Amino acid sequence: MTLTYMNIMLAFTISLLGMLTYRSHLVASLLCLEGMMMSLFIMATLIASNTHFPLVNIMPIILLVFAACETAVGLALLISISNTYGLDYVHNLNLLQC
Amino acid sequence: MAYVLFTLSVLLVMGFVGFSSKPSPIYGGLALIVSGVVGCVIVLNCGGVYMGLVMFLVYLGGMMVVFGYTTAMAIEEYPETWGSGLEVLGGLLVGLMMEVVLVLWVLSLDETVVVSFSDTGDWVIFEGEGSGLIRGDSIGAGALYDYGRWLVVVAGWTLFVGVYIVIEIVRGN
């Protein structure tokens, strides 16, 4: 069971690394953010089941609710970028370039 | 079949490597859906039936659908998959190799990481005292509306304001 926890924490770290590196698309980083939220959800649910503490199940549900809200805001920003520039390429976002 | 939970968690990591190696986002969404299904089966294996259902409905059924059609709006003509180009394939192979090496290394340790792998006391799920008819996780999540009344009010108001924020962002000027 401990190795399962290690694998889930490893999945979180891999998603974090994926979110911090940019290739060409912005929505790929949003996908990695979703992966982070999902791994946190799985971890919290496993801890709630294994320690027989059912009240902790409130935390993953609230986490999922706010992760959905955050996804909506991220996708709205993506849509406004896509309306301005045509695609969501990261190298289009160069207004602050000196 | 005794180690099905561990195998599923290894498959979860491999699915996460699949979308973290940043192919074109439509393939990343596919990998995220597969990882979500594997994660849901992990949650189900530990007795969290209600949480698995919530994850399937809200996460895979709601958010991934929204991601799917938003990505379909912002996609290029020839999307880049895992086999096209060396960066994505290299990232995928490095991630898979790292996972395999790490798992084999931890399995070969004789001393304990926190608790060792062959300590079978870890894998037994102890039942409570005679409460087998009530699933623990659905009761615990239902307590959100009992002890967490104010949390529901605050979260509901936050989501309501969030919808207005999204509308204003999309409207632009």
mmCIF file of C-alpha atoms in Angstrom:
data_model
loop_
_atom_site.group_PDB
_atom_site.id
_atom_site.type_symbol
_atom_site.label_atom_id
_atom_site.label_comp_id
_atom_site.label_asym_id
_atom_site.label_seq_id
_atom_site.Cartn_x
_atom_site.Cartn_y
_atom_site.Cartn_z
ATOM 1 C CA MET A 1 0.000 0.000 0.000
ATOM 2 C CA THR A 2 2.894 2.296 0.653
ATOM 3 C CA LEU A 3 4.162 1.754 -2.878
ATOM 4 C CA THR A 4 0.738 2.736 -4.186
ATOM 5 C CA TYR A 5 1.069 6.037 -2.326
ATOM 6 C CA MET A 6 4.554 6.473 -3.755
ATOM 7 C CA ASN A 7 3.205 5.951 -7.265
ATOM 8 C CA ILE A 8 0.429 8.480 -6.770
ATOM 9 C CA MET A 9 2.852 11.087 -5.433
ATOM 10 C CA LEU A 10 5.097 10.321 -8.391
ATOM 11 C CA ALA A 11 2.158 10.915 -10.725
ATOM 12 C CA PHE A 12 1.600 14.314 -9.081
ATOM 13 C CA THR A 13 5.254 15.241 -9.533
ATOM 14 C CA ILE A 14 5.266 14.169 -13.183
ATOM 15 C CA SER A 15 2.174 16.303 -13.836
ATOM 16 C CA LEU A 16 3.798 19.225 -12.061
ATOM 17 C CA LEU A 17 6.861 18.940 -14.283
ATOM 18 C CA GLY A 18 4.626 18.723 -17.315
ATOM 19 C CA MET A 19 2.767 21.856 -16.316
ATOM 20 C CA LEU A 20 5.919 23.879 -15.749
ATOM 21 C CA THR A 21 7.436 23.138 -19.163
ATOM 22 C CA TYR A 22 5.991 24.841 -22.205
ATOM 23 C CA ARG A 23 6.130 23.385 -25.658
ATOM 24 C CA SER A 24 3.743 24.990 -28.119
ATOM 25 C CA HIS A 25 0.224 24.791 -26.748
ATOM 26 C CA LEU A 26 -1.185 26.448 -23.639
ATOM 27 C CA VAL A 27 -4.019 23.935 -23.194
ATOM 28 C CA ALA A 28 -1.467 21.139 -22.632
ATOM 29 C CA SER A 29 -0.400 22.895 -19.411
ATOM 30 C CA LEU A 30 -4.054 23.107 -18.369
ATOM 31 C CA LEU A 31 -4.316 19.352 -18.936
ATOM 32 C CA CYS A 32 -1.342 18.781 -16.648
ATOM 33 C CA LEU A 33 -3.050 20.967 -14.026
ATOM 34 C CA GLU A 34 -6.059 18.678 -14.289
ATOM 35 C CA GLY A 35 -3.782 15.710 -13.778
ATOM 36 C CA MET A 36 -2.426 17.271 -10.594
ATOM 37 C CA MET A 37 -5.921 17.795 -9.236
ATOM 38 C CA MET A 38 -6.884 14.228 -10.109
ATOM 39 C CA SER A 39 -3.878 12.730 -8.351
ATOM 40 C CA LEU A 40 -4.648 14.809 -5.256
ATOM 41 C CA PHE A 41 -8.235 13.574 -5.346
ATOM 42 C CA ILE A 42 -7.145 9.933 -5.571
ATOM 43 C CA MET A 43 -4.615 10.364 -2.766
ATOM 44 C CA ALA A 44 -7.128 11.995 -0.408
ATOM 45 C CA THR A 45 -9.770 9.329 -1.130
ATOM 46 C CA LEU A 46 -7.322 6.511 -0.483
ATOM 47 C CA ILE A 47 -6.250 8.066 2.807
ATOM 48 C CA ALA A 48 -9.896 8.508 3.824
ATOM 49 C CA SER A 49 -10.650 4.852 3.046
ATOM 50 C CA ASN A 50 -7.533 3.385 4.593
ATOM 51 C CA THR A 51 -7.612 5.260 7.861
ATOM 52 C CA HIS A 52 -11.362 4.617 8.241
ATOM 53 C CA PHE A 53 -12.088 8.295 8.705
ATOM 54 C CA PRO A 54 -15.126 8.937 6.515
ATOM 55 C CA LEU A 55 -15.405 12.651 7.258
ATOM 56 C CA VAL A 56 -12.213 13.287 5.307
ATOM 57 C CA ASN A 57 -14.212 12.400 2.179
ATOM 58 C CA ILE A 58 -15.542 15.960 2.252
ATOM 59 C CA MET A 59 -12.112 17.285 1.256
ATOM 60 C CA PRO A 60 -11.774 15.511 -2.144
ATOM 61 C CA ILE A 61 -15.287 16.535 -3.128
ATOM 62 C CA ILE A 62 -14.651 20.204 -2.358
ATOM 63 C CA LEU A 63 -11.265 19.924 -4.106
ATOM 64 C CA LEU A 64 -12.990 18.562 -7.206
ATOM 65 C CA VAL A 65 -15.577 21.353 -7.135
ATOM 66 C CA PHE A 66 -12.977 24.092 -7.002
ATOM 67 C CA ALA A 67 -10.777 22.335 -9.564
ATOM 68 C CA ALA A 68 -13.740 22.358 -11.947
ATOM 69 C CA CYS A 69 -14.195 26.083 -11.309
ATOM 70 C CA GLU A 70 -10.490 26.692 -11.960
ATOM 71 C CA THR A 71 -10.693 24.688 -15.187
ATOM 72 C CA ALA A 72 -13.579 26.828 -16.335
ATOM 73 C CA VAL A 73 -11.629 30.034 -15.733
ATOM 74 C CA GLY A 74 -8.541 28.603 -17.452
ATOM 75 C CA LEU A 75 -10.530 27.542 -20.479
ATOM 76 C CA ALA A 76 -12.230 30.949 -20.654
ATOM 77 C CA LEU A 77 -8.799 32.595 -20.781
ATOM 78 C CA LEU A 78 -7.805 30.107 -23.470
ATOM 79 C CA ILE A 79 -10.876 30.984 -25.510
ATOM 80 C CA SER A 80 -10.143 34.706 -25.298
ATOM 81 C CA ILE A 81 -6.521 34.053 -26.358
ATOM 82 C CA SER A 82 -7.751 31.884 -29.200
ATOM 83 C CA ASN A 83 -10.183 34.591 -30.318
ATOM 84 C CA THR A 84 -7.394 37.174 -30.421
ATOM 85 C CA TYR A 85 -4.563 35.154 -31.961
ATOM 86 C CA GLY A 86 -6.252 32.299 -33.795
ATOM 87 C CA LEU A 87 -4.494 29.478 -31.922
ATOM 88 C CA ASP A 88 -3.285 29.097 -28.367
ATOM 89 C CA TYR A 89 0.413 29.001 -29.159
ATOM 90 C CA VAL A 90 2.570 30.142 -26.285
ATOM 91 C CA HIS A 91 4.880 32.217 -28.457
ATOM 92 C CA ASN A 92 1.949 34.440 -29.352
ATOM 93 C CA LEU A 93 1.873 35.758 -25.789
ATOM 94 C CA ASN A 94 4.677 38.282 -26.192
ATOM 95 C CA LEU A 95 3.138 41.602 -25.198
ATOM 96 C CA LEU A 96 5.566 41.985 -22.299
ATOM 97 C CA GLN A 97 8.626 41.257 -24.419
ATOM 98 C CA CYS A 98 11.211 43.987 -24.359
ATOM 99 C CA MET B 1 -4.237 -10.812 -8.464
ATOM 100 C CA ALA B 2 -3.074 -9.945 -5.001
ATOM 101 C CA TYR B 3 -1.078 -7.011 -6.267
ATOM 102 C CA VAL B 4 -3.736 -5.554 -8.563
ATOM 103 C CA LEU B 5 -3.757 -2.234 -6.703
ATOM 104 C CA PHE B 6 -0.033 -1.787 -7.136
ATOM 105 C CA THR B 7 -0.228 -2.674 -10.844
ATOM 106 C CA LEU B 8 -3.019 -0.152 -11.321
ATOM 107 C CA SER B 9 -0.964 2.558 -9.663
ATOM 108 C CA VAL B 10 1.951 1.792 -12.012
ATOM 109 C CA LEU B 11 -0.466 2.089 -14.953
ATOM 110 C CA LEU B 12 -1.644 5.410 -13.519
ATOM 111 C CA VAL B 13 1.903 6.764 -13.534
ATOM 112 C CA MET B 14 2.391 5.581 -17.112
ATOM 113 C CA GLY B 15 -0.806 7.326 -18.169
ATOM 114 C CA PHE B 16 0.366 10.512 -16.469
ATOM 115 C CA VAL B 17 3.696 10.299 -18.309
ATOM 116 C CA GLY B 18 1.641 9.976 -21.499
ATOM 117 C CA PHE B 19 0.122 13.427 -21.225
ATOM 118 C CA SER B 20 2.999 15.096 -19.402
ATOM 119 C CA SER B 21 5.273 14.456 -22.344
ATOM 120 C CA LYS B 22 3.134 17.101 -24.044
ATOM 121 C CA PRO B 23 1.834 15.703 -27.320
ATOM 122 C CA SER B 24 -0.857 17.690 -29.086
ATOM 123 C CA PRO B 25 -3.632 18.372 -26.542
ATOM 124 C CA ILE B 26 -6.189 16.092 -28.150
ATOM 125 C CA TYR B 27 -3.905 13.125 -27.454
ATOM 126 C CA GLY B 28 -3.154 14.530 -24.031
ATOM 127 C CA GLY B 29 -6.867 14.554 -23.298
ATOM 128 C CA LEU B 30 -7.078 10.928 -24.379
ATOM 129 C CA ALA B 31 -4.262 9.994 -21.994
ATOM 130 C CA LEU B 32 -5.948 11.961 -19.195
ATOM 131 C CA ILE B 33 -9.205 10.087 -19.732
ATOM 132 C CA VAL B 34 -7.394 6.727 -19.610
ATOM 133 C CA SER B 35 -5.544 7.822 -16.462
ATOM 134 C CA GLY B 36 -8.851 8.929 -14.975
ATOM 135 C CA VAL B 37 -10.401 5.537 -15.600
ATOM 136 C CA VAL B 38 -7.419 3.769 -14.002
ATOM 137 C CA GLY B 39 -7.521 6.134 -11.016
ATOM 138 C CA CYS B 40 -11.232 5.518 -10.622
ATOM 139 C CA VAL B 41 -10.644 1.760 -10.501
ATOM 140 C CA ILE B 42 -7.947 2.349 -7.835
ATOM 141 C CA VAL B 43 -10.453 4.299 -5.750
ATOM 142 C CA LEU B 44 -13.059 1.573 -6.235
ATOM 143 C CA ASN B 45 -10.601 -1.093 -5.144
ATOM 144 C CA CYS B 46 -10.144 0.607 -1.789
ATOM 145 C CA GLY B 47 -13.840 0.637 -1.090
ATOM 146 C CA GLY B 48 -14.571 4.202 -2.120
ATOM 147 C CA VAL B 49 -17.604 3.477 -4.269
ATOM 148 C CA TYR B 50 -19.266 6.891 -3.982
ATOM 149 C CA MET B 51 -16.034 8.794 -4.584
ATOM 150 C CA GLY B 52 -15.351 6.735 -7.687
ATOM 151 C CA LEU B 53 -18.806 7.526 -8.990
ATOM 152 C CA VAL B 54 -18.355 11.232 -8.307
ATOM 153 C CA MET B 55 -15.028 11.178 -10.104
ATOM 154 C CA PHE B 56 -16.498 9.450 -13.144
ATOM 155 C CA LEU B 57 -19.489 11.737 -13.408
ATOM 156 C CA VAL B 58 -18.012 15.107 -12.554
ATOM 157 C CA TYR B 59 -14.460 14.712 -13.734
ATOM 158 C CA LEU B 60 -14.532 12.422 -16.747
ATOM 159 C CA GLY B 61 -18.096 13.093 -17.784
ATOM 160 C CA GLY B 62 -18.086 16.842 -17.199
ATOM 161 C CA MET B 63 -14.677 18.389 -17.321
ATOM 162 C CA MET B 64 -13.148 16.150 -19.950
ATOM 163 C CA VAL B 65 -16.044 16.783 -22.309
ATOM 164 C CA VAL B 66 -15.537 20.522 -21.894
ATOM 165 C CA PHE B 67 -11.807 20.075 -22.469
ATOM 166 C CA GLY B 68 -12.531 17.993 -25.544
ATOM 167 C CA TYR B 69 -14.566 20.537 -27.407
ATOM 168 C CA THR B 70 -12.445 23.466 -26.292
ATOM 169 C CA THR B 71 -9.381 21.659 -27.608
ATOM 170 C CA ALA B 72 -11.250 20.930 -30.834
ATOM 171 C CA MET B 73 -11.690 24.672 -31.251
ATOM 172 C CA ALA B 74 -8.016 25.484 -30.721
ATOM 173 C CA ILE B 75 -6.306 22.652 -32.602
ATOM 174 C CA GLU B 76 -3.970 22.808 -35.584
ATOM 175 C CA GLU B 77 -4.238 20.891 -38.807
ATOM 176 C CA TYR B 78 -1.722 18.109 -38.155
ATOM 177 C CA PRO B 79 -1.689 17.304 -34.432
ATOM 178 C CA GLU B 80 1.506 15.915 -33.009
ATOM 179 C CA THR B 81 1.213 12.452 -31.516
ATOM 180 C CA TRP B 82 3.645 10.432 -29.409
ATOM 181 C CA GLY B 83 5.449 8.901 -32.355
ATOM 182 C CA SER B 84 5.990 12.030 -34.383
ATOM 183 C CA GLY B 85 9.103 13.934 -33.392
ATOM 184 C CA LEU B 86 11.798 13.123 -30.938
ATOM 185 C CA GLU B 87 10.831 15.402 -28.033
ATOM 186 C CA VAL B 88 7.526 13.767 -27.168
ATOM 187 C CA LEU B 89 8.779 10.244 -27.763
ATOM 188 C CA GLY B 90 11.932 10.905 -25.755
ATOM 189 C CA GLY B 91 9.954 12.320 -22.848
ATOM 190 C CA LEU B 92 7.577 9.371 -22.889
ATOM 191 C CA LEU B 93 10.389 6.807 -22.967
ATOM 192 C CA VAL B 94 12.364 8.568 -20.224
ATOM 193 C CA GLY B 95 9.282 8.685 -18.024
ATOM 194 C CA LEU B 96 8.418 5.014 -18.555
ATOM 195 C CA MET B 97 12.016 3.953 -17.986
ATOM 196 C CA MET B 98 12.171 5.982 -14.767
ATOM 197 C CA GLU B 99 9.001 4.365 -13.464
ATOM 198 C CA VAL B 100 10.162 0.822 -14.257
ATOM 199 C CA VAL B 101 13.589 1.376 -12.705
ATOM 200 C CA LEU B 102 12.104 2.965 -9.581
ATOM 201 C CA VAL B 103 9.576 0.176 -9.063
ATOM 202 C CA LEU B 104 12.161 -2.556 -9.573
ATOM 203 C CA TRP B 105 14.570 -0.805 -7.229
ATOM 204 C CA VAL B 106 12.033 -0.394 -4.433
ATOM 205 C CA LEU B 107 10.893 -4.001 -4.866
ATOM 206 C CA SER B 108 14.430 -5.260 -4.521
ATOM 207 C CA LEU B 109 15.064 -3.476 -1.238
ATOM 208 C CA ASP B 110 15.194 -5.739 1.774
ATOM 209 C CA GLU B 111 14.837 -3.064 4.371
ATOM 210 C CA THR B 112 11.706 -0.967 4.647
ATOM 211 C CA VAL B 113 10.935 2.201 2.696
ATOM 212 C CA VAL B 114 8.305 3.165 5.224
ATOM 213 C CA VAL B 115 6.761 -0.294 5.372
ATOM 214 C CA SER B 116 8.193 -2.952 3.084
ATOM 215 C CA PHE B 117 6.332 -4.297 0.110
ATOM 216 C CA SER B 118 5.998 -7.880 1.330
ATOM 217 C CA ASP B 119 4.491 -6.882 4.631
ATOM 218 C CA THR B 120 1.033 -8.269 3.925
ATOM 219 C CA GLY B 121 -0.506 -6.563 6.915
ATOM 220 C CA ASP B 122 -0.567 -3.485 4.755
ATOM 221 C CA TRP B 123 -2.895 -4.942 2.151
ATOM 222 C CA VAL B 124 -5.661 -6.131 4.452
ATOM 223 C CA ILE B 125 -8.635 -3.827 4.687
ATOM 224 C CA PHE B 126 -10.156 -4.205 8.121
ATOM 225 C CA GLU B 127 -13.906 -4.059 8.393
ATOM 226 C CA GLY B 128 -15.578 -1.992 11.054
ATOM 227 C CA GLU B 129 -17.718 -3.429 13.773
ATOM 228 C CA GLY B 130 -20.928 -4.586 12.149
ATOM 229 C CA SER B 131 -21.596 -1.523 10.020
ATOM 230 C CA GLY B 132 -21.399 -3.334 6.705
ATOM 231 C CA LEU B 133 -24.656 -2.009 5.346
ATOM 232 C CA ILE B 134 -23.583 1.646 5.414
ATOM 233 C CA ARG B 135 -20.854 2.642 2.992
ATOM 234 C CA GLY B 136 -18.381 4.856 4.780
ATOM 235 C CA ASP B 137 -17.584 7.256 1.989
ATOM 236 C CA SER B 138 -21.141 8.137 1.018
ATOM 237 C CA ILE B 139 -21.978 8.808 4.660
ATOM 238 C CA GLY B 140 -18.847 10.909 4.982
ATOM 239 C CA ALA B 141 -19.607 12.896 1.856
ATOM 240 C CA GLY B 142 -23.191 13.332 3.011
ATOM 241 C CA ALA B 143 -21.850 14.932 6.167
ATOM 242 C CA LEU B 144 -20.906 17.853 3.919
ATOM 243 C CA TYR B 145 -24.495 18.995 4.135
ATOM 244 C CA ASP B 146 -24.674 18.463 7.874
ATOM 245 C CA TYR B 147 -21.449 19.614 9.535
ATOM 246 C CA GLY B 148 -20.324 21.544 6.501
ATOM 247 C CA ARG B 149 -23.413 23.658 5.961
ATOM 248 C CA TRP B 150 -21.509 26.918 5.827
ATOM 249 C CA LEU B 151 -18.917 25.391 3.504
ATOM 250 C CA VAL B 152 -21.687 24.512 1.070
ATOM 251 C CA VAL B 153 -23.008 28.083 1.190
ATOM 252 C CA VAL B 154 -19.551 29.608 0.634
ATOM 253 C CA ALA B 155 -18.662 27.157 -2.151
ATOM 254 C CA GLY B 156 -21.981 27.711 -3.873
ATOM 255 C CA TRP B 157 -21.552 31.484 -3.761
ATOM 256 C CA THR B 158 -17.979 31.160 -5.022
ATOM 257 C CA LEU B 159 -19.092 29.078 -7.987
ATOM 258 C CA PHE B 160 -21.880 31.542 -8.751
ATOM 259 C CA VAL B 161 -19.381 34.418 -8.812
ATOM 260 C CA GLY B 162 -17.028 32.186 -10.842
ATOM 261 C CA VAL B 163 -19.646 31.793 -13.552
ATOM 262 C CA TYR B 164 -19.900 35.569 -13.828
ATOM 263 C CA ILE B 165 -16.111 35.820 -14.001
ATOM 264 C CA VAL B 166 -16.027 33.308 -16.858
ATOM 265 C CA ILE B 167 -18.726 35.189 -18.746
ATOM 266 C CA GLU B 168 -16.854 38.461 -18.367
ATOM 267 C CA ILE B 169 -13.549 36.929 -19.503
ATOM 268 C CA VAL B 170 -15.090 35.400 -22.595
ATOM 269 C CA ARG B 171 -16.934 38.574 -23.476
ATOM 270 C CA GLY B 172 -13.600 40.366 -23.761
ATOM 271 C CA ASN B 173 -14.153 44.079 -23.749
#
